[in-house]
Tab-separated table of C-alpha atoms in Angstrom:
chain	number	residue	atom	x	y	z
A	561	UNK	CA	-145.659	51.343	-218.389
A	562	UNK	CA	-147.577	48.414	-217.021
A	563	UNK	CA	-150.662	50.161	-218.576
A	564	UNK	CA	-148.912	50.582	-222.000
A	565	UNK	CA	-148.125	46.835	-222.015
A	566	UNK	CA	-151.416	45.558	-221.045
A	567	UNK	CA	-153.021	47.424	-223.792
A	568	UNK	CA	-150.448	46.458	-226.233
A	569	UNK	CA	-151.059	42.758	-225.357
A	570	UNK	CA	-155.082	43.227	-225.725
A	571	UNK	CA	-154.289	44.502	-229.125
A	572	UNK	CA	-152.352	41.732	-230.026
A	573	UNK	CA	-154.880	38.882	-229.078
A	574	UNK	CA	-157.855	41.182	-230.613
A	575	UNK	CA	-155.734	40.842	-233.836
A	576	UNK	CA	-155.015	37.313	-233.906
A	577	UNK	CA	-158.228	35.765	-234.631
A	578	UNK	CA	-157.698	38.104	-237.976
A	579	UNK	CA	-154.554	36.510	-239.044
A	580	UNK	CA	-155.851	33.393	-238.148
A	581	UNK	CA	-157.729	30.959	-240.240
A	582	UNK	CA	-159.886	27.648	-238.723
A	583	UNK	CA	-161.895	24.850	-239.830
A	584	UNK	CA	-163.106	22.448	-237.331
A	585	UNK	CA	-163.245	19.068	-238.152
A	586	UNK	CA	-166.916	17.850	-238.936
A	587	UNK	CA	-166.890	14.876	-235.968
A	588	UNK	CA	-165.750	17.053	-234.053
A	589	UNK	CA	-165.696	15.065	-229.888
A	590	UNK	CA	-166.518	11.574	-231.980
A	591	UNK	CA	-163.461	10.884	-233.675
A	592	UNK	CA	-162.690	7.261	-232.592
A	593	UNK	CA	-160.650	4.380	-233.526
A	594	UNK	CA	-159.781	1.229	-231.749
A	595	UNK	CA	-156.044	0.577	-231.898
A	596	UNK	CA	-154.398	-3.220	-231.364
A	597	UNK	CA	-151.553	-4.260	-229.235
A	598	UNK	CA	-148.222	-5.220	-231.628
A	599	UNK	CA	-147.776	-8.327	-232.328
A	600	UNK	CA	-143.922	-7.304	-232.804
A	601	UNK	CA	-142.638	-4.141	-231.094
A	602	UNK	CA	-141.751	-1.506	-233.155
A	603	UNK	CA	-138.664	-0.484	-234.040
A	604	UNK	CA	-137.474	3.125	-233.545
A	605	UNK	CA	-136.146	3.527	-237.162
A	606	UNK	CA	-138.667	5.764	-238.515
A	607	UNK	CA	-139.868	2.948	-241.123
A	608	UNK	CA	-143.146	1.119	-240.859
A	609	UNK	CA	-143.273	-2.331	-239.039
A	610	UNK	CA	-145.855	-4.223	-240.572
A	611	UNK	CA	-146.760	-6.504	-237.602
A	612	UNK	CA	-145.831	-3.619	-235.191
A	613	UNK	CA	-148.982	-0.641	-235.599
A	614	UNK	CA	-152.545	-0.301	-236.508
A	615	UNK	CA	-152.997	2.112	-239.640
A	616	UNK	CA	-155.725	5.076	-237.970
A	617	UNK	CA	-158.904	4.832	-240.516
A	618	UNK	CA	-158.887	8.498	-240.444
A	619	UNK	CA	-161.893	9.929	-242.478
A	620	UNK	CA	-161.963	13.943	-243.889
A	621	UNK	CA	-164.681	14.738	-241.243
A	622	UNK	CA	-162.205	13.528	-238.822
A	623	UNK	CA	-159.226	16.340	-239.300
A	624	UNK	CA	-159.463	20.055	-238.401
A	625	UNK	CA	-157.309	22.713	-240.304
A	626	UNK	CA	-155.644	26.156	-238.529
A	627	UNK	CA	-153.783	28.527	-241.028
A	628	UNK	CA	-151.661	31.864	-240.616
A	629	UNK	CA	-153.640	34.255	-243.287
A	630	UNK	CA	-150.413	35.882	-243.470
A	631	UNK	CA	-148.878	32.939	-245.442
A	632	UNK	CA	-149.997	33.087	-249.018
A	633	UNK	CA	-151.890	29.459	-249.857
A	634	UNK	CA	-151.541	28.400	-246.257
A	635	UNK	CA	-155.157	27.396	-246.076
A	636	UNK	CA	-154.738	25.421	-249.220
A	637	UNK	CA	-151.631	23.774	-248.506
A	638	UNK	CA	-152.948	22.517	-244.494
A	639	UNK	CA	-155.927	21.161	-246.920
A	640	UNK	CA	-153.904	18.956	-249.425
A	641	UNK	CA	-151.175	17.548	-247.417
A	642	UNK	CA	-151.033	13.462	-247.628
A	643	UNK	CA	-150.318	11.363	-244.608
A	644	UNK	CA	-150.982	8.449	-242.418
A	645	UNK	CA	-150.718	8.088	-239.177
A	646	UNK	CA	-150.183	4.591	-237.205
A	647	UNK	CA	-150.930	3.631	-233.804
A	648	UNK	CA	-149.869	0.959	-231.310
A	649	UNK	CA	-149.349	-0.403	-227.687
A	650	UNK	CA	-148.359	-2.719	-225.309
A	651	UNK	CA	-149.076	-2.374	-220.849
A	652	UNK	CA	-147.314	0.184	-220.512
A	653	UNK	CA	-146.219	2.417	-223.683
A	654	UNK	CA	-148.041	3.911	-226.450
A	655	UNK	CA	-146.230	3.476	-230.026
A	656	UNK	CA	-146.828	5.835	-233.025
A	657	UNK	CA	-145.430	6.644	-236.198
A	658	UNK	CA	-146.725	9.428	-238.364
A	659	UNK	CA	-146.099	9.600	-242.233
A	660	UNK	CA	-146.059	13.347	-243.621
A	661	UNK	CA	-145.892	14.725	-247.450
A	662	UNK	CA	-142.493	16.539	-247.362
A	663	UNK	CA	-143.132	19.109	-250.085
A	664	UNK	CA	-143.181	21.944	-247.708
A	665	UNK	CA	-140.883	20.805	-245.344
A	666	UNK	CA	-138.534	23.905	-243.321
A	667	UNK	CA	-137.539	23.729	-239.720
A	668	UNK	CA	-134.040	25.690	-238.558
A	669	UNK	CA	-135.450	25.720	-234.719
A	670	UNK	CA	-132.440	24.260	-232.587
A	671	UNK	CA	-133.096	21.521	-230.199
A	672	UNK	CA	-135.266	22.685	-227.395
A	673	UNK	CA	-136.879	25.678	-229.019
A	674	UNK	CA	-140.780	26.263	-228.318
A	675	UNK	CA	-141.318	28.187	-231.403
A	676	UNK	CA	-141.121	24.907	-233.528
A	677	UNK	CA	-144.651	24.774	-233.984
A	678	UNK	CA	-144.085	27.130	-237.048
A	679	UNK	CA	-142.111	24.798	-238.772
A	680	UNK	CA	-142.103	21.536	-240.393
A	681	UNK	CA	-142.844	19.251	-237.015
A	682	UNK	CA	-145.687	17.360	-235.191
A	683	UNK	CA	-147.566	18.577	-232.262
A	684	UNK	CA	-148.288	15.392	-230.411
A	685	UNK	CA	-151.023	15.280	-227.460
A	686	UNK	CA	-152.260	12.513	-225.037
A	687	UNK	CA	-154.534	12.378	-222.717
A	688	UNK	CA	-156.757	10.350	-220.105
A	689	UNK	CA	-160.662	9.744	-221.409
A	690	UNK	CA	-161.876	11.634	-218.758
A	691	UNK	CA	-159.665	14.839	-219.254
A	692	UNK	CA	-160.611	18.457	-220.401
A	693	UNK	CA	-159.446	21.836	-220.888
A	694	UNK	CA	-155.593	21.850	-220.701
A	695	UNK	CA	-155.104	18.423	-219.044
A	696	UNK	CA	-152.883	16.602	-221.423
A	697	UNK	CA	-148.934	15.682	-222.420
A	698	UNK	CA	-148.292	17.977	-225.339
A	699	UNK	CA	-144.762	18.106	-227.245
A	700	UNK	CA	-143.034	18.721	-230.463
A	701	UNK	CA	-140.775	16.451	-232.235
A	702	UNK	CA	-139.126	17.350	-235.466
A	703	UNK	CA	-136.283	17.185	-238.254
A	704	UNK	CA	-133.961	20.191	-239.044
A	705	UNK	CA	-134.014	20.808	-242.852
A	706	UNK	CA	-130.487	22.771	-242.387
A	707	UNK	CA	-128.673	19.730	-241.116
A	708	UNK	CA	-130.549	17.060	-240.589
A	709	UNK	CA	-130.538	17.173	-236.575
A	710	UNK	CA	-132.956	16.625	-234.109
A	711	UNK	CA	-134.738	18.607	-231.729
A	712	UNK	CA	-137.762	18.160	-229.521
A	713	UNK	CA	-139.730	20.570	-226.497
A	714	UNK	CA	-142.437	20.006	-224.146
A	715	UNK	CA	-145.282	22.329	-223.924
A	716	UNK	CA	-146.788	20.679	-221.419
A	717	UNK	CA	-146.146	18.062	-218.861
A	718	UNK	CA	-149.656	16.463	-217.480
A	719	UNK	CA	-150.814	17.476	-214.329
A	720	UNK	CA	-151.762	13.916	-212.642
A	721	UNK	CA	-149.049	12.146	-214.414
A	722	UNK	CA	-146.662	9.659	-212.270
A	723	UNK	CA	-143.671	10.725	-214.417
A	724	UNK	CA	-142.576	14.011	-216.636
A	725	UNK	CA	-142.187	13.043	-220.065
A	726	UNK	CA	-138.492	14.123	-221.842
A	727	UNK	CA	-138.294	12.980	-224.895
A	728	UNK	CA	-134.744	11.847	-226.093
A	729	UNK	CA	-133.976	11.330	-230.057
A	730	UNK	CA	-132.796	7.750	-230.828
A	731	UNK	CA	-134.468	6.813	-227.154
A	732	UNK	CA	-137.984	7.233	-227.209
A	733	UNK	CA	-138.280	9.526	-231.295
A	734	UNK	CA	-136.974	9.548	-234.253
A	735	UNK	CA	-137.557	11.685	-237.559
A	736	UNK	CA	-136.363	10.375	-241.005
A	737	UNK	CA	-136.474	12.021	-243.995
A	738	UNK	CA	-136.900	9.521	-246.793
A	739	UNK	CA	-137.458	10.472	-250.325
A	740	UNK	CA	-140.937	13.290	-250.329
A	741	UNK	CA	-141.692	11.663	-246.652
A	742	UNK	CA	-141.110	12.641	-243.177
A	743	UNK	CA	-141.438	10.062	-241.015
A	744	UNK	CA	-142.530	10.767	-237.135
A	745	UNK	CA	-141.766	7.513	-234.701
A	746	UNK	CA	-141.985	7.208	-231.049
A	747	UNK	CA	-143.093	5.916	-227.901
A	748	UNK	CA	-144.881	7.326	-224.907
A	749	UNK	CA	-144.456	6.036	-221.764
A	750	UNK	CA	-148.106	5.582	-220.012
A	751	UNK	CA	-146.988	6.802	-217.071
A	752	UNK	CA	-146.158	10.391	-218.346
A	753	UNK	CA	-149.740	10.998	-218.973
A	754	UNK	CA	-151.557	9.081	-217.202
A	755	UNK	CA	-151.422	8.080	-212.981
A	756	UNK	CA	-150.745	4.658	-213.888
A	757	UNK	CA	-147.965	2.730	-214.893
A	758	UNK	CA	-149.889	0.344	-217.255
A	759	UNK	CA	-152.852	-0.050	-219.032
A	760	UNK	CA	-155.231	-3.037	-220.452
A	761	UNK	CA	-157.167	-3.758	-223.342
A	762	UNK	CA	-160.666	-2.098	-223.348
A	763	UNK	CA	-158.899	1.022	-221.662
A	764	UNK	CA	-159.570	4.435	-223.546
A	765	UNK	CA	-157.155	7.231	-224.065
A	766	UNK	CA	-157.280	10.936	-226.065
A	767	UNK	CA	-154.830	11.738	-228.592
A	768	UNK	CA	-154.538	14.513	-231.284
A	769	UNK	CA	-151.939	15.052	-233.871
A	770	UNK	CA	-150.817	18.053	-235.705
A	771	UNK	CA	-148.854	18.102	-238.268
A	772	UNK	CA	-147.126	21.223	-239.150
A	773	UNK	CA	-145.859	22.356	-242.835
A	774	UNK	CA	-143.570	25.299	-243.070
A	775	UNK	CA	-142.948	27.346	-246.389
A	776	UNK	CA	-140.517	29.477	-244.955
A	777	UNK	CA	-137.723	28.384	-247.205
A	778	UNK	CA	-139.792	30.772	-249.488
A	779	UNK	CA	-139.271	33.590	-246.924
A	780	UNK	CA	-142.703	33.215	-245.730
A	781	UNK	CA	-142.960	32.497	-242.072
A	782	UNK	CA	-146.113	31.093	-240.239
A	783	UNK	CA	-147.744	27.905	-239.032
A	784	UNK	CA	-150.044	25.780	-241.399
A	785	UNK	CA	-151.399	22.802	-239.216
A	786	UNK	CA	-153.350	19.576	-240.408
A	787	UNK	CA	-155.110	18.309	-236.590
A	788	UNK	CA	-156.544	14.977	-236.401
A	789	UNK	CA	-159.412	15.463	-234.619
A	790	UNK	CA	-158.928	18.710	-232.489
A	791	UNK	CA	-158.232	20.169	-229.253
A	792	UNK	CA	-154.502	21.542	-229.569
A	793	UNK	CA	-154.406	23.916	-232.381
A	794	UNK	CA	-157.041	26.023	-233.818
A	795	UNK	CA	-159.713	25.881	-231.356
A	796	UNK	CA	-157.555	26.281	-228.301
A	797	UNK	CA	-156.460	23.240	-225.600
A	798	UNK	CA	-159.427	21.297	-225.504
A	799	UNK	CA	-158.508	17.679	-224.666
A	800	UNK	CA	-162.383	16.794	-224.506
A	801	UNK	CA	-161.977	17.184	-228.129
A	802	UNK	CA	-159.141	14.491	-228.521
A	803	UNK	CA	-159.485	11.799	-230.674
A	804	UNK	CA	-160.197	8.745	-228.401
A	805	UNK	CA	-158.622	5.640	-228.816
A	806	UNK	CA	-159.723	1.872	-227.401
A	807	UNK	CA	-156.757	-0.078	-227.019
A	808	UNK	CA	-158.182	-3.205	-228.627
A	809	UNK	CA	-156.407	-7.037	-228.658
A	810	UNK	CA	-153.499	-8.551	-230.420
A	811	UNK	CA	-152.574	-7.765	-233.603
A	812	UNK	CA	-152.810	-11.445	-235.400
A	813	UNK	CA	-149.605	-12.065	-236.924
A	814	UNK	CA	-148.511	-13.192	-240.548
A	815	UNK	CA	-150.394	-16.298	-242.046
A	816	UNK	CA	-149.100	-20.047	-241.269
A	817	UNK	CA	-147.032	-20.713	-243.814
A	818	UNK	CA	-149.374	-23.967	-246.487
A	819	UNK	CA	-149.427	-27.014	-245.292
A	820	UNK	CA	-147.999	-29.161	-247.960
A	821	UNK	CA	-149.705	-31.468	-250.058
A	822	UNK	CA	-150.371	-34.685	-248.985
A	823	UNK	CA	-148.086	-37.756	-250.712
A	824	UNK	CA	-149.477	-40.965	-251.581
A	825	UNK	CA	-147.839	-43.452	-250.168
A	826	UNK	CA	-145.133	-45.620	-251.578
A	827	UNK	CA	-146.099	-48.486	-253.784
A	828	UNK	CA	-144.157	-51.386	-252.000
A	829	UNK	CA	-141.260	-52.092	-253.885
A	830	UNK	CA	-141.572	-55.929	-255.447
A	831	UNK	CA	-139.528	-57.855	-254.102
A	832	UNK	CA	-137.087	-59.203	-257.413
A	833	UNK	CA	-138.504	-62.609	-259.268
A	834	UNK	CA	-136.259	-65.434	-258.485
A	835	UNK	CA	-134.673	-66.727	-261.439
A	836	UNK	CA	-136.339	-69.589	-263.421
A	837	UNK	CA	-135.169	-72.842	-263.135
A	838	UNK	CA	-133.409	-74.056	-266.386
A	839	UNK	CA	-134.973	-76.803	-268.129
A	840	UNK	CA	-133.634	-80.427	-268.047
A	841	UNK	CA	-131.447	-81.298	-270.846
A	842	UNK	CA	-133.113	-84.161	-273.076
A	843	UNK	CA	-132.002	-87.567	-272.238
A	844	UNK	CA	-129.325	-88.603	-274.407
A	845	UNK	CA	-130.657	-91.952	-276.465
A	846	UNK	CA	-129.485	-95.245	-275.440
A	847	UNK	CA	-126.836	-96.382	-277.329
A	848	UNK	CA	-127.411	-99.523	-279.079
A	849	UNK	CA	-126.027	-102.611	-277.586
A	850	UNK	CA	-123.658	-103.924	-279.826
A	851	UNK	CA	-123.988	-106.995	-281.417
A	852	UNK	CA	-122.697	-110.431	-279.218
A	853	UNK	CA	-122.119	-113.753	-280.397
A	854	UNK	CA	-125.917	-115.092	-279.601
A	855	UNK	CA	-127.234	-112.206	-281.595
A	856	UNK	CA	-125.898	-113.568	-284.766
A	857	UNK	CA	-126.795	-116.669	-284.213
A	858	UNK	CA	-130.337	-116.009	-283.845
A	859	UNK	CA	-129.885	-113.619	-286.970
A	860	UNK	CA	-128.849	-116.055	-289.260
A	861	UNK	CA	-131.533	-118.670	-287.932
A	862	UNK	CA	-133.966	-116.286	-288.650
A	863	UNK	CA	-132.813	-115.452	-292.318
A	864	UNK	CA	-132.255	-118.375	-293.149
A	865	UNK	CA	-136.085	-119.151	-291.937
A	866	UNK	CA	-137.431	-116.073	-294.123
A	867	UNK	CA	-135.593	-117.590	-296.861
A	868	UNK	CA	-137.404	-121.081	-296.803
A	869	UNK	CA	-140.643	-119.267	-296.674
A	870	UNK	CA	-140.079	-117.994	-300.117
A	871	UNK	CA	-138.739	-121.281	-301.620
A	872	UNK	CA	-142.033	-122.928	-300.392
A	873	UNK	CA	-143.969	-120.552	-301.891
A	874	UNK	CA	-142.535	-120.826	-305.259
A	875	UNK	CA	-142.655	-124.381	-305.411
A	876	UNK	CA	-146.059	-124.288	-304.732
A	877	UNK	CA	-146.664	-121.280	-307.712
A	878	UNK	CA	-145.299	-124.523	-309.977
């Protein structure tokens, strides 16, 4: 019997690399990216925080490809699928939050289950620098497309870590679904894959992502996985092959708000003319004195004078 199943089992693995499909990525063990520290934490809401991750600059030589050639298109489909992935950290947690096309999006694995790597999901992997082989943190978080629940599994719990990794929904993942997007959010403890509890900038680590589309709500069943960089899927657990990551400085924040423009100075106010002085009435002309009794005296001497002037003259005309 034990014969019968060890034969059986060699005939299985034989056949897989026929049902199989791969495509390594063309940098493959130099895909790097330097990553900043938030400037604010993220928030677990499955939306992007704009002064909370770094945006990866991932190129097409950077992402590997592994297909099931029993799933009509599959090879096709890994190929065209859009997405971004963003990357964060502070001392001692690692932040990310991966955005996924949703056109082929299927997942009815139950919380827990290790077969989710079939199914609409990401494969998430993390790793020291110096690690190889199958030293790493690997897990699966994802969002059922039956009723909208959550469910997660660990495939692997680093050897040298200080602490297992669990991941909790609404703790440390989330998974929305918003319009033709998934979104992928969480946060690693360093701890749980590493044997420290924090790390600094100029530190290194390994990552590699997979993210898995599903087009079994067609009735076709297998795993079609887009890798950045490589190491989990396709190729086998190769954490040399990890992305590797710099954790870099601060994020700078948004821009100062202008300075205003500069106002002149006020013009000191004048201070209000005093009013003019008004002009002095004209003096009002003597009156006349009025005639006394000497006044006509001296009249009548003098007409009387005037009037013997003329007599003389006009005896003299004679």
């Amino acid at each position: 019997m034990k014969k019968t199943l060890a034969f059986l089992l060699a005939a299985l693995l034989l056949a897989l690399p026929v049902l199989a499909g791969w495509e390594e990525e063309a940098n493959v063990g130099n895909v790097k990216y330097t990553i900043e520290q938030y400037f604010e934490k993220p928030v677990l809401d499955g939306k992007l925080d704009e002064y909370g991750y770094t945006k990866l600059p991932v190129a097409p030589g950077d992402i590997s490809y592994a297909w099931d050639d029993g799933v009509d298109g599959s090879e096709a489909v890994a190929k065209a699928l859009s997405f971004d992935a963003y990357v964060s950290y502070d001392a001692n947690n690692v932040y990310f939050l991966i955005r996924s096309d949703a056109k082929y999006y299927f997942n009815e694995y139950d919380d827990g289950d290790g077969s989710a790597w079939q199914a609409s999901a990401i494969q998430m992997n993390v790793a020291r620098q110096s690690d190889s082989g199958t030293d790493r943190l690997e897990y699966g978080i994802w969002r059922k497309s039956n009723d909208g629940g959550l469910g997660s599994v660990v495939w692997s719990q680093h050897p040298d870590a200080k602490k297992e990794f669990e991941p909790t929904a609404g703790q440390n993942y989330t998974v929305v679904l918003d319009g033709g997007s998934l979104w992928f959010e969480g946060v690693i403890p360093v701890n749980t894959f590493t044997d420290k509890d924090a790390l600094a900038e100029g530190d290194v680590i390994g990552m590699a992502v997979v993210i898995v589309q599903s087009k079994g709500a067609s009735g076709e069943e297998g795993y079609i996985h887009t890798q950045i960089a490589s190491g989990c899927t396709g190729s086998g657990k190769l954490a040399e092959n990890f992305a590797k990551l710099t954790l870099g400085g601060k994020m700078a924040g948004p821009p100062p708000p202008p300075e205003p423009d500069p106002v002149a100075p006020a013009e000191p106010t004048p201070a209000p003319a005093e009013p003019a002085a008004p002009a002095p009435a004209p003096a009002a002309p003597a009156p006349a004195a009025p005639a006394t009794g000497d006044g006509m005296i001296l009249l009548a001497a003098l007409a009387a004078a005037a009037a013997f002037v003329v007599l003389r003259k006009k005896i003299a005309v004679k």
